[in-house]
């Protein structure tokens, strides 16, 4: 069962400048940064709030680290902006299977490692009214190092 908006992914050309915009404009601070080599991105997670299910909601800022990454290709086509929405779930495997059973294409056969040790998969945007949708099971709090 989907429990919350985990994060909104925003593609950007310059991660540091984009982080500074969100810090200076809204007061959001960086909660976590990492480079995801598999996805070819450098990212910053800005925590917006805690949620009732023990998770949190974030803005995820994504800067491509190589030109062949999905985010780099998306930026070249669309420019900076909202890249995807992610919904939190206690069981990404079960929810992905349930959604697949409803005819929505799930992009990964098995969930992959996401930000802060989470497990993730994506749903095809053409099956979700043009919105790239991510399902996220957060790592236990003690595993999510900054």
PDB file of C-alpha atoms in Angstrom:
ATOM      1  CA  UNK A   1       0.000   0.000   0.000  1.00  0.00           C
ATOM      2  CA  UNK A   2       1.379   3.378  -0.980  1.00  0.00           C
ATOM      3  CA  UNK A   3       1.649   5.510   2.146  1.00  0.00           C
ATOM      4  CA  UNK A   4       3.051   8.913   1.187  1.00  0.00           C
ATOM      5  CA  UNK A   5       4.857  11.028  -1.332  1.00  0.00           C
ATOM      6  CA  UNK A   6       8.451  10.006  -0.660  1.00  0.00           C
ATOM      7  CA  UNK A   7      10.009  12.600  -2.944  1.00  0.00           C
ATOM      8  CA  UNK A   8       9.732  14.701  -6.055  1.00  0.00           C
ATOM      9  CA  UNK A   9      12.730  14.266  -8.355  1.00  0.00           C
ATOM     10  CA  UNK A  10      13.966  17.428 -10.041  1.00  0.00           C
ATOM     11  CA  UNK A  11      16.527  17.240 -12.855  1.00  0.00           C
ATOM     12  CA  UNK A  12      19.097  20.037 -12.960  1.00  0.00           C
ATOM     13  CA  UNK A  13      22.283  20.967 -14.803  1.00  0.00           C
ATOM     14  CA  UNK A  14      24.156  22.311 -11.742  1.00  0.00           C
ATOM     15  CA  UNK A  15      23.417  20.546  -8.468  1.00  0.00           C
ATOM     16  CA  UNK A  16      25.264  23.053  -6.271  1.00  0.00           C
ATOM     17  CA  UNK A  17      23.465  26.067  -7.776  1.00  0.00           C
ATOM     18  CA  UNK A  18      20.100  24.320  -7.521  1.00  0.00           C
ATOM     19  CA  UNK A  19      20.722  23.355  -3.883  1.00  0.00           C
ATOM     20  CA  UNK A  20      21.620  26.970  -3.147  1.00  0.00           C
ATOM     21  CA  UNK A  21      18.381  28.183  -4.777  1.00  0.00           C
ATOM     22  CA  UNK A  22      16.242  25.883  -2.593  1.00  0.00           C
ATOM     23  CA  UNK A  23      18.243  26.805   0.516  1.00  0.00           C
ATOM     24  CA  UNK A  24      18.137  30.567  -0.073  1.00  0.00           C
ATOM     25  CA  UNK A  25      14.552  30.700  -1.347  1.00  0.00           C
ATOM     26  CA  UNK A  26      12.752  28.192   0.878  1.00  0.00           C
ATOM     27  CA  UNK A  27      15.178  27.447   3.689  1.00  0.00           C
ATOM     28  CA  UNK A  28      15.486  23.737   2.749  1.00  0.00           C
ATOM     29  CA  UNK A  29      18.757  22.147   3.825  1.00  0.00           C
ATOM     30  CA  UNK A  30      20.565  19.158   2.385  1.00  0.00           C
ATOM     31  CA  UNK A  31      19.784  16.003   4.344  1.00  0.00           C
ATOM     32  CA  UNK A  32      21.840  13.588   2.229  1.00  0.00           C
ATOM     33  CA  UNK A  33      24.067  13.559  -0.864  1.00  0.00           C
ATOM     34  CA  UNK A  34      25.422  10.715  -2.940  1.00  0.00           C
ATOM     35  CA  UNK A  35      26.551   9.665  -6.383  1.00  0.00           C
ATOM     36  CA  UNK A  36      24.615   6.790  -7.921  1.00  0.00           C
ATOM     37  CA  UNK A  37      27.023   5.345 -10.486  1.00  0.00           C
ATOM     38  CA  UNK A  38      24.453   2.886 -11.859  1.00  0.00           C
ATOM     39  CA  UNK A  39      21.993   5.685 -12.662  1.00  0.00           C
ATOM     40  CA  UNK A  40      24.713   8.184 -13.596  1.00  0.00           C
ATOM     41  CA  UNK A  41      23.603  10.940 -11.223  1.00  0.00           C
ATOM     42  CA  UNK A  42      24.851  13.061  -8.369  1.00  0.00           C
ATOM     43  CA  UNK A  43      22.001  13.875  -6.051  1.00  0.00           C
ATOM     44  CA  UNK A  44      20.987  15.856  -3.006  1.00  0.00           C
ATOM     45  CA  UNK A  45      17.987  15.014  -0.844  1.00  0.00           C
ATOM     46  CA  UNK A  46      16.361  18.023   0.828  1.00  0.00           C
ATOM     47  CA  UNK A  47      14.068  16.979   3.673  1.00  0.00           C
ATOM     48  CA  UNK A  48      10.742  18.765   3.645  1.00  0.00           C
ATOM     49  CA  UNK A  49       8.993  17.082   6.580  1.00  0.00           C
ATOM     50  CA  UNK A  50       8.572  13.932   8.655  1.00  0.00           C
ATOM     51  CA  UNK A  51       5.568  11.724   7.927  1.00  0.00           C
ATOM     52  CA  UNK A  52       3.199   9.759  10.144  1.00  0.00           C
ATOM     53  CA  UNK A  53       4.539   6.402   8.896  1.00  0.00           C
ATOM     54  CA  UNK A  54       8.043   7.164  10.191  1.00  0.00           C
ATOM     55  CA  UNK A  55       9.403   8.241   6.816  1.00  0.00           C
ATOM     56  CA  UNK A  56       9.896  11.690   5.384  1.00  0.00           C
ATOM     57  CA  UNK A  57       9.159  13.676   2.258  1.00  0.00           C
ATOM     58  CA  UNK A  58      12.017  15.108   0.209  1.00  0.00           C
ATOM     59  CA  UNK A  59      12.961  17.025  -2.875  1.00  0.00           C
ATOM     60  CA  UNK A  60      15.549  14.983  -4.771  1.00  0.00           C
ATOM     61  CA  UNK A  61      17.786  17.129  -6.952  1.00  0.00           C
ATOM     62  CA  UNK A  62      19.482  15.157  -9.741  1.00  0.00           C
ATOM     63  CA  UNK A  63      22.508  16.214 -11.802  1.00  0.00           C
ATOM     64  CA  UNK A  64      23.758  13.789 -14.471  1.00  0.00           C
ATOM     65  CA  UNK A  65      27.354  12.601 -14.161  1.00  0.00           C
ATOM     66  CA  UNK A  66      27.540  11.276 -17.719  1.00  0.00           C
ATOM     67  CA  UNK A  67      25.857  12.119 -21.011  1.00  0.00           C
ATOM     68  CA  UNK A  68      24.370   8.641 -21.523  1.00  0.00           C
ATOM     69  CA  UNK A  69      22.432   8.650 -18.237  1.00  0.00           C
ATOM     70  CA  UNK A  70      18.643   8.682 -18.281  1.00  0.00           C
ATOM     71  CA  UNK A  71      18.593  12.053 -16.478  1.00  0.00           C
ATOM     72  CA  UNK A  72      21.050  13.606 -18.977  1.00  0.00           C
ATOM     73  CA  UNK A  73      18.890  12.455 -21.888  1.00  0.00           C
ATOM     74  CA  UNK A  74      15.769  13.753 -20.140  1.00  0.00           C
ATOM     75  CA  UNK A  75      17.435  17.148 -19.511  1.00  0.00           C
ATOM     76  CA  UNK A  76      18.509  17.421 -23.162  1.00  0.00           C
ATOM     77  CA  UNK A  77      14.927  16.834 -24.284  1.00  0.00           C
ATOM     78  CA  UNK A  78      12.968  18.684 -21.577  1.00  0.00           C
ATOM     79  CA  UNK A  79      15.297  21.076 -19.756  1.00  0.00           C
ATOM     80  CA  UNK A  80      15.377  21.464 -15.990  1.00  0.00           C
ATOM     81  CA  UNK A  81      12.297  20.621 -13.970  1.00  0.00           C
ATOM     82  CA  UNK A  82      10.217  17.903 -12.379  1.00  0.00           C
ATOM     83  CA  UNK A  83      11.544  14.532 -13.526  1.00  0.00           C
ATOM     84  CA  UNK A  84       9.447  12.102 -11.449  1.00  0.00           C
ATOM     85  CA  UNK A  85       7.262  11.577  -8.407  1.00  0.00           C
ATOM     86  CA  UNK A  86       8.010   8.825  -5.904  1.00  0.00           C
ATOM     87  CA  UNK A  87       5.529   7.136  -3.603  1.00  0.00           C
ATOM     88  CA  UNK A  88       6.634   5.459  -0.388  1.00  0.00           C
ATOM     89  CA  UNK A  89       5.607   1.887   0.366  1.00  0.00           C
ATOM     90  CA  UNK A  90       6.476  -0.648   3.043  1.00  0.00           C
ATOM     91  CA  UNK A  91       6.865  -3.346   0.353  1.00  0.00           C
ATOM     92  CA  UNK A  92       8.067  -2.228  -3.072  1.00  0.00           C
ATOM     93  CA  UNK A  93       8.048  -5.827  -4.348  1.00  0.00           C
ATOM     94  CA  UNK A  94       4.399  -6.469  -3.481  1.00  0.00           C
ATOM     95  CA  UNK A  95       3.164  -3.087  -4.695  1.00  0.00           C
ATOM     96  CA  UNK A  96       5.104  -3.359  -7.962  1.00  0.00           C
ATOM     97  CA  UNK A  97       3.627  -6.832  -8.553  1.00  0.00           C
ATOM     98  CA  UNK A  98       0.121  -5.559  -7.769  1.00  0.00           C
ATOM     99  CA  UNK A  99       0.484  -2.578 -10.107  1.00  0.00           C
ATOM    100  CA  UNK A 100       2.011  -4.772 -12.843  1.00  0.00           C
ATOM    101  CA  UNK A 101      -1.053  -7.013 -12.497  1.00  0.00           C
ATOM    102  CA  UNK A 102      -3.211  -3.993 -13.349  1.00  0.00           C
ATOM    103  CA  UNK A 103      -1.456  -3.603 -16.698  1.00  0.00           C
ATOM    104  CA  UNK A 104       1.099  -0.922 -15.801  1.00  0.00           C
ATOM    105  CA  UNK A 105       4.630  -1.559 -17.048  1.00  0.00           C
ATOM    106  CA  UNK A 106       7.173  -1.824 -14.220  1.00  0.00           C
ATOM    107  CA  UNK A 107      10.582  -0.844 -15.559  1.00  0.00           C
ATOM    108  CA  UNK A 108      12.779  -3.079 -13.366  1.00  0.00           C
ATOM    109  CA  UNK A 109      12.230  -6.821 -13.093  1.00  0.00           C
ATOM    110  CA  UNK A 110      13.581  -6.640  -9.522  1.00  0.00           C
ATOM    111  CA  UNK A 111      13.813  -3.479  -7.381  1.00  0.00           C
ATOM    112  CA  UNK A 112      17.228  -1.781  -7.350  1.00  0.00           C
ATOM    113  CA  UNK A 113      19.174   0.199  -4.774  1.00  0.00           C
ATOM    114  CA  UNK A 114      18.066   3.819  -4.561  1.00  0.00           C
ATOM    115  CA  UNK A 115      18.963   6.860  -2.473  1.00  0.00           C
ATOM    116  CA  UNK A 116      19.985   6.347   1.142  1.00  0.00           C
ATOM    117  CA  UNK A 117      19.907   2.554   0.807  1.00  0.00           C
ATOM    118  CA  UNK A 118      16.275   2.392  -0.310  1.00  0.00           C
ATOM    119  CA  UNK A 119      14.811  -0.188  -2.704  1.00  0.00           C
ATOM    120  CA  UNK A 120      13.163   1.280  -5.800  1.00  0.00           C
ATOM    121  CA  UNK A 121      11.463   0.592  -9.089  1.00  0.00           C
ATOM    122  CA  UNK A 122       9.852   2.803 -11.702  1.00  0.00           C
ATOM    123  CA  UNK A 123       6.548   2.684 -13.579  1.00  0.00           C
ATOM    124  CA  UNK A 124       6.439   3.578 -17.266  1.00  0.00           C
ATOM    125  CA  UNK A 125       5.274   7.176 -17.773  1.00  0.00           C
ATOM    126  CA  UNK A 126       3.128   6.239 -20.777  1.00  0.00           C
ATOM    127  CA  UNK A 127       1.063   4.036 -18.445  1.00  0.00           C
ATOM    128  CA  UNK A 128       0.849   6.758 -15.751  1.00  0.00           C
ATOM    129  CA  UNK A 129      -0.587   9.703 -17.721  1.00  0.00           C
ATOM    130  CA  UNK A 130       2.851  11.024 -18.693  1.00  0.00           C
ATOM    131  CA  UNK A 131       4.352  10.906 -15.191  1.00  0.00           C
ATOM    132  CA  UNK A 132       7.464   8.831 -14.485  1.00  0.00           C
ATOM    133  CA  UNK A 133       6.515   7.238 -11.167  1.00  0.00           C
ATOM    134  CA  UNK A 134       8.873   5.649  -8.653  1.00  0.00           C
ATOM    135  CA  UNK A 135       7.995   3.253  -5.841  1.00  0.00           C
ATOM    136  CA  UNK A 136      10.302   3.438  -2.803  1.00  0.00           C
ATOM    137  CA  UNK A 137      10.805   1.299   0.274  1.00  0.00           C
ATOM    138  CA  UNK A 138      13.060   3.308   2.593  1.00  0.00           C
ATOM    139  CA  UNK A 139      15.996   1.680   4.293  1.00  0.00           C
ATOM    140  CA  UNK A 140      15.771   1.298   8.072  1.00  0.00           C
ATOM    141  CA  UNK A 141      16.719   4.603   9.730  1.00  0.00           C
ATOM    142  CA  UNK A 142      19.997   3.232  11.104  1.00  0.00           C
ATOM    143  CA  UNK A 143      21.094   2.261   7.553  1.00  0.00           C
ATOM    144  CA  UNK A 144      20.496   5.691   6.028  1.00  0.00           C
ATOM    145  CA  UNK A 145      23.867   7.354   6.610  1.00  0.00           C
ATOM    146  CA  UNK A 146      24.385  10.951   5.569  1.00  0.00           C
TER     147      UNK A 146
END
